[in-house]
């Protein structure tokens, strides 16, 4: 029987749960069942996940220590027509996890790389934090030692966008204290712990309050954490956004200078940030407010 040339295979980048196994999507499961092999950060960990869902596929180790060497043979298998999946221990591969080198090598070889999106801890945290979320910066893990961490935080102290960090249980208090000292005690922040798990907790407040809560309660230092810190000057951005919304509505009925004066008075934003910002597309402009 003639066998048609299958062409290159596909590298599927598959997100897995960050806690609650119900978050593995039906499509992720179907892809994991269908591929020739699954590249996993920790094969023992992934074997447990697959066993839970009754998936039996070969596992190949792909972690930060072997990724450079492992990428070429994996790309060769893809070019030979095999479909592969890439997973990490939790959440979305490549987000503070291995995979970047394999994906880059596959793309350079002309192999299709296709996402199966799903859980990602910092996106989950952002979605429930109530901090400005139209623009944000993902910083991942800070340096482990306090001096280097403070240096990195100092470089971020003037950032206007919401900042997202990952942190582990044994460093969470030290990191929050460094943030309080470098960003200021009153900077609003959110601590998202054990998302989608039994002890899920989302604490908000200023950095001084969060430090005190975490210092006083050992339970608040257990598990996995996302720390979100509001950017500097986001309140000013919000005033301009609000002012532009008011200006857009008023400028339909009033001369621009009057509309800008009234909108500035009502919102507290500077008049010159509003004048001429126009009607009809207030939502779009409001989102751009911080870049003005
Ligand atoms: N690739 C993952 C993702 O998409 O979020 C992140 C992997 S990174 C090695 C692991 C870190 O993510 C943890 O140390 C913690 O900071 C954060 N994290 C993972 N699961 C979490 C959860 N359920 N709740 C809060 N943070 C979590």
mmCIF file of N, CA and C in Angstrom, residues 217-281:
data_model
loop_
_atom_site.group_PDB
_atom_site.id
_atom_site.type_symbol
_atom_site.label_atom_id
_atom_site.label_comp_id
_atom_site.label_asym_id
_atom_site.label_seq_id
_atom_site.Cartn_x
_atom_site.Cartn_y
_atom_site.Cartn_z
ATOM 1 N N UNK A 217 1.252 35.619 59.677
ATOM 2 C CA UNK A 217 0.504 34.375 59.472
ATOM 3 C C UNK A 217 1.321 33.428 58.588
ATOM 4 N N UNK A 218 1.861 32.371 59.211
ATOM 5 C CA UNK A 218 2.713 31.431 58.467
ATOM 6 C C UNK A 218 1.968 30.782 57.313
ATOM 7 N N UNK A 219 0.646 30.627 57.451
ATOM 8 C CA UNK A 219 -0.128 30.027 56.361
ATOM 9 C C UNK A 219 -0.034 30.868 55.085
ATOM 10 N N UNK A 220 0.092 32.169 55.267
ATOM 11 C CA UNK A 220 0.170 33.066 54.098
ATOM 12 C C UNK A 220 1.538 33.010 53.425
ATOM 13 N N UNK A 221 2.445 32.211 53.975
ATOM 14 C CA UNK A 221 3.765 32.048 53.343
ATOM 15 C C UNK A 221 3.884 30.671 52.703
ATOM 16 N N UNK A 222 2.796 29.901 52.677
ATOM 17 C CA UNK A 222 2.842 28.553 52.102
ATOM 18 C C UNK A 222 2.304 28.568 50.681
ATOM 19 N N UNK A 223 2.932 27.753 49.832
ATOM 20 C CA UNK A 223 2.388 27.551 48.489
ATOM 21 C C UNK A 223 3.108 28.344 47.418
ATOM 22 N N UNK A 224 2.392 28.619 46.338
ATOM 23 C CA UNK A 224 2.977 29.313 45.183
ATOM 24 C C UNK A 224 2.318 30.684 45.044
ATOM 25 N N UNK A 225 3.122 31.649 44.600
ATOM 26 C CA UNK A 225 2.651 33.037 44.642
ATOM 27 C C UNK A 225 2.851 33.779 43.326
ATOM 28 N N UNK A 226 1.878 34.639 43.034
ATOM 29 C CA UNK A 226 2.078 35.701 42.052
ATOM 30 C C UNK A 226 1.949 37.008 42.824
ATOM 31 N N UNK A 227 2.905 37.914 42.637
ATOM 32 C CA UNK A 227 2.816 39.243 43.254
ATOM 33 C C UNK A 227 2.578 40.248 42.128
ATOM 34 N N UNK A 228 1.525 41.029 42.262
ATOM 35 C CA UNK A 228 1.240 42.088 41.292
ATOM 36 C C UNK A 228 1.371 43.425 42.005
ATOM 37 N N UNK A 229 2.065 44.351 41.390
ATOM 38 C CA UNK A 229 2.280 45.665 42.002
ATOM 39 C C UNK A 229 1.799 46.721 41.015
ATOM 40 N N UNK A 230 0.962 47.608 41.526
ATOM 41 C CA UNK A 230 0.468 48.678 40.645
ATOM 42 C C UNK A 230 1.618 49.575 40.210
ATOM 43 N N UNK A 231 1.575 50.008 38.960
ATOM 44 C CA UNK A 231 2.611 50.892 38.453
ATOM 45 C C UNK A 231 2.521 52.269 39.093
ATOM 46 N N UNK A 232 3.606 53.010 38.985
ATOM 47 C CA UNK A 232 3.611 54.349 39.553
ATOM 48 C C UNK A 232 2.807 55.257 38.618
ATOM 49 N N UNK A 233 1.986 56.129 39.209
ATOM 50 C CA UNK A 233 1.266 57.111 38.392
ATOM 51 C C UNK A 233 0.049 56.555 37.687
ATOM 52 N N UNK A 234 -0.360 55.295 38.022
ATOM 53 C CA UNK A 234 -1.547 54.767 37.350
ATOM 54 C C UNK A 234 -2.789 55.578 37.707
ATOM 55 N N UNK A 235 -2.811 56.204 38.898
ATOM 56 C CA UNK A 235 -3.973 57.012 39.241
ATOM 57 C C UNK A 235 -4.093 58.198 38.291
ATOM 58 N N UNK A 236 -2.937 58.800 37.944
ATOM 59 C CA UNK A 236 -2.948 59.924 37.005
ATOM 60 C C UNK A 236 -3.454 59.457 35.643
ATOM 61 N N UNK A 237 -3.003 58.275 35.222
ATOM 62 C CA UNK A 237 -3.473 57.718 33.949
ATOM 63 C C UNK A 237 -4.984 57.548 33.964
ATOM 64 N N UNK A 238 -5.488 57.040 35.095
ATOM 65 C CA UNK A 238 -6.930 56.787 35.190
ATOM 66 C C UNK A 238 -7.706 58.102 35.104
ATOM 67 N N UNK A 239 -7.158 59.173 35.693
ATOM 68 C CA UNK A 239 -7.829 60.485 35.624
ATOM 69 C C UNK A 239 -7.890 60.975 34.174
ATOM 70 N N UNK A 240 -6.778 60.813 33.445
ATOM 71 C CA UNK A 240 -6.754 61.241 32.047
ATOM 72 C C UNK A 240 -7.742 60.416 31.223
ATOM 73 N N UNK A 241 -7.788 59.120 31.476
ATOM 74 C CA UNK A 241 -8.722 58.262 30.745
ATOM 75 C C UNK A 241 -10.159 58.710 30.992
ATOM 76 N N UNK A 242 -10.465 58.976 32.264
ATOM 77 C CA UNK A 242 -11.811 59.420 32.611
ATOM 78 C C UNK A 242 -12.100 60.783 31.962
ATOM 79 N N UNK A 243 -11.125 61.691 32.035
ATOM 80 C CA UNK A 243 -11.280 63.017 31.428
ATOM 81 C C UNK A 243 -11.543 62.923 29.934
ATOM 82 N N UNK A 244 -10.851 62.010 29.279
ATOM 83 C CA UNK A 244 -11.047 61.863 27.825
ATOM 84 C C UNK A 244 -12.422 61.294 27.495
ATOM 85 N N UNK A 245 -12.901 60.427 28.376
ATOM 86 C CA UNK A 245 -14.259 59.907 28.153
ATOM 87 C C UNK A 245 -15.272 61.049 28.269
ATOM 88 N N UNK A 246 -15.112 61.883 29.292
ATOM 89 C CA UNK A 246 -16.058 62.994 29.494
ATOM 90 C C UNK A 246 -15.930 63.980 28.335
ATOM 91 N N UNK A 247 -14.677 64.274 27.962
ATOM 92 C CA UNK A 247 -14.446 65.217 26.865
ATOM 93 C C UNK A 247 -15.114 64.722 25.583
ATOM 94 N N UNK A 248 -14.985 63.426 25.296
ATOM 95 C CA UNK A 248 -15.558 62.853 24.073
ATOM 96 C C UNK A 248 -17.068 63.063 24.050
ATOM 97 N N UNK A 249 -17.702 62.878 25.206
ATOM 98 C CA UNK A 249 -19.164 63.039 25.261
ATOM 99 C C UNK A 249 -19.554 64.512 25.132
ATOM 100 N N UNK A 250 -18.819 65.389 25.836
ATOM 101 C CA UNK A 250 -19.186 66.815 25.842
ATOM 102 C C UNK A 250 -18.882 67.493 24.518
ATOM 103 N N UNK A 251 -17.819 67.079 23.849
ATOM 104 C CA UNK A 251 -17.387 67.811 22.653
ATOM 105 C C UNK A 251 -18.353 67.630 21.484
ATOM 106 N N UNK A 252 -19.294 66.695 21.623
ATOM 107 C CA UNK A 252 -20.347 66.576 20.604
ATOM 108 C C UNK A 252 -21.275 67.799 20.689
ATOM 109 N N UNK A 253 -21.440 68.340 21.894
ATOM 110 C CA UNK A 253 -22.421 69.417 22.117
ATOM 111 C C UNK A 253 -21.774 70.774 22.395
ATOM 112 N N UNK A 254 -20.519 70.802 22.813
ATOM 113 C CA UNK A 254 -19.896 72.050 23.269
ATOM 114 C C UNK A 254 -18.654 72.352 22.437
ATOM 115 N N UNK A 255 -18.244 73.617 22.377
ATOM 116 C CA UNK A 255 -16.967 73.935 21.719
ATOM 117 C C UNK A 255 -15.832 73.194 22.434
ATOM 118 N N UNK A 256 -14.766 72.781 21.699
ATOM 119 C CA UNK A 256 -13.694 71.973 22.308
ATOM 120 C C UNK A 256 -13.099 72.587 23.569
ATOM 121 N N UNK A 257 -12.886 73.923 23.578
ATOM 122 C CA UNK A 257 -12.227 74.512 24.751
ATOM 123 C C UNK A 257 -13.117 74.377 25.993
ATOM 124 N N UNK A 258 -14.454 74.582 25.804
ATOM 125 C CA UNK A 258 -15.371 74.453 26.940
ATOM 126 C C UNK A 258 -15.436 72.989 27.395
ATOM 127 N N UNK A 259 -15.522 72.081 26.404
ATOM 128 C CA UNK A 259 -15.588 70.647 26.749
ATOM 129 C C UNK A 259 -14.348 70.235 27.535
ATOM 130 N N UNK A 260 -13.171 70.717 27.108
ATOM 131 C CA UNK A 260 -11.929 70.349 27.790
ATOM 132 C C UNK A 260 -11.897 70.919 29.197
ATOM 133 N N UNK A 261 -12.386 72.181 29.364
ATOM 134 C CA UNK A 261 -12.357 72.801 30.696
ATOM 135 C C UNK A 261 -13.264 72.034 31.660
ATOM 136 N N UNK A 262 -14.499 71.715 31.194
ATOM 137 C CA UNK A 262 -15.446 71.011 32.074
ATOM 138 C C UNK A 262 -14.929 69.596 32.379
ATOM 139 N N UNK A 263 -14.413 68.911 31.334
ATOM 140 C CA UNK A 263 -13.920 67.539 31.542
ATOM 141 C C UNK A 263 -12.743 67.540 32.516
ATOM 142 N N UNK A 264 -11.891 68.573 32.431
ATOM 143 C CA UNK A 264 -10.745 68.659 33.343
ATOM 144 C C UNK A 264 -11.216 68.876 34.777
ATOM 145 N N UNK A 265 -12.233 69.745 34.920
ATOM 146 C CA UNK A 265 -12.748 69.997 36.272
ATOM 147 C C UNK A 265 -13.364 68.741 36.869
ATOM 148 N N UNK A 266 -14.127 68.018 36.047
ATOM 149 C CA UNK A 266 -14.829 66.831 36.566
ATOM 150 C C UNK A 266 -13.879 65.671 36.860
ATOM 151 N N UNK A 267 -12.837 65.535 36.052
ATOM 152 C CA UNK A 267 -11.974 64.341 36.187
ATOM 153 C C UNK A 267 -10.718 64.587 37.012
ATOM 154 N N UNK A 268 -10.303 65.867 37.089
ATOM 155 C CA UNK A 268 -9.044 66.161 37.766
ATOM 156 C C UNK A 268 -7.830 66.002 36.862
ATOM 157 N N UNK A 269 -8.055 65.680 35.585
ATOM 158 C CA UNK A 269 -6.933 65.540 34.641
ATOM 159 C C UNK A 269 -6.545 66.914 34.103
ATOM 160 N N UNK A 270 -5.270 67.106 33.686
ATOM 161 C CA UNK A 270 -4.893 68.388 33.113
ATOM 162 C C UNK A 270 -5.631 68.659 31.795
ATOM 163 N N UNK A 271 -6.069 69.948 31.624
ATOM 164 C CA UNK A 271 -6.880 70.279 30.456
ATOM 165 C C UNK A 271 -6.151 69.968 29.152
ATOM 166 N N UNK A 272 -4.840 70.221 29.119
ATOM 167 C CA UNK A 272 -4.142 70.030 27.845
ATOM 168 C C UNK A 272 -4.020 68.549 27.444
ATOM 169 N N UNK A 273 -4.212 67.651 28.408
ATOM 170 C CA UNK A 273 -4.201 66.219 28.060
ATOM 171 C C UNK A 273 -5.516 65.804 27.405
ATOM 172 N N UNK A 274 -6.547 66.692 27.553
ATOM 173 C CA UNK A 274 -7.874 66.327 27.046
ATOM 174 C C UNK A 274 -8.212 67.078 25.764
ATOM 175 N N UNK A 275 -7.787 68.329 25.691
ATOM 176 C CA UNK A 275 -8.180 69.190 24.582
ATOM 177 C C UNK A 275 -7.756 68.549 23.264
ATOM 178 N N UNK A 276 -8.745 68.404 22.333
ATOM 179 C CA UNK A 276 -8.424 67.857 21.015
ATOM 180 C C UNK A 276 -8.343 66.357 20.983
ATOM 181 N N UNK A 277 -8.669 65.691 22.126
ATOM 182 C CA UNK A 277 -8.583 64.223 22.091
ATOM 183 C C UNK A 277 -9.779 63.620 21.367
ATOM 184 N N UNK A 278 -10.798 64.453 21.045
ATOM 185 C CA UNK A 278 -11.828 64.063 20.082
ATOM 186 C C UNK A 278 -12.925 63.200 20.638
ATOM 187 N N UNK A 279 -14.031 63.181 19.904
ATOM 188 C CA UNK A 279 -15.183 62.358 20.282
ATOM 189 C C UNK A 279 -15.239 61.125 19.405
ATOM 190 N N UNK A 280 -15.966 60.138 19.876
ATOM 191 C CA UNK A 280 -16.286 59.003 19.008
ATOM 192 C C UNK A 280 -15.390 57.796 19.216
ATOM 193 N N UNK A 281 -14.193 57.974 19.760
ATOM 194 C CA UNK A 281 -13.320 56.813 19.987
ATOM 195 C C UNK A 281 -12.698 56.892 21.371
#
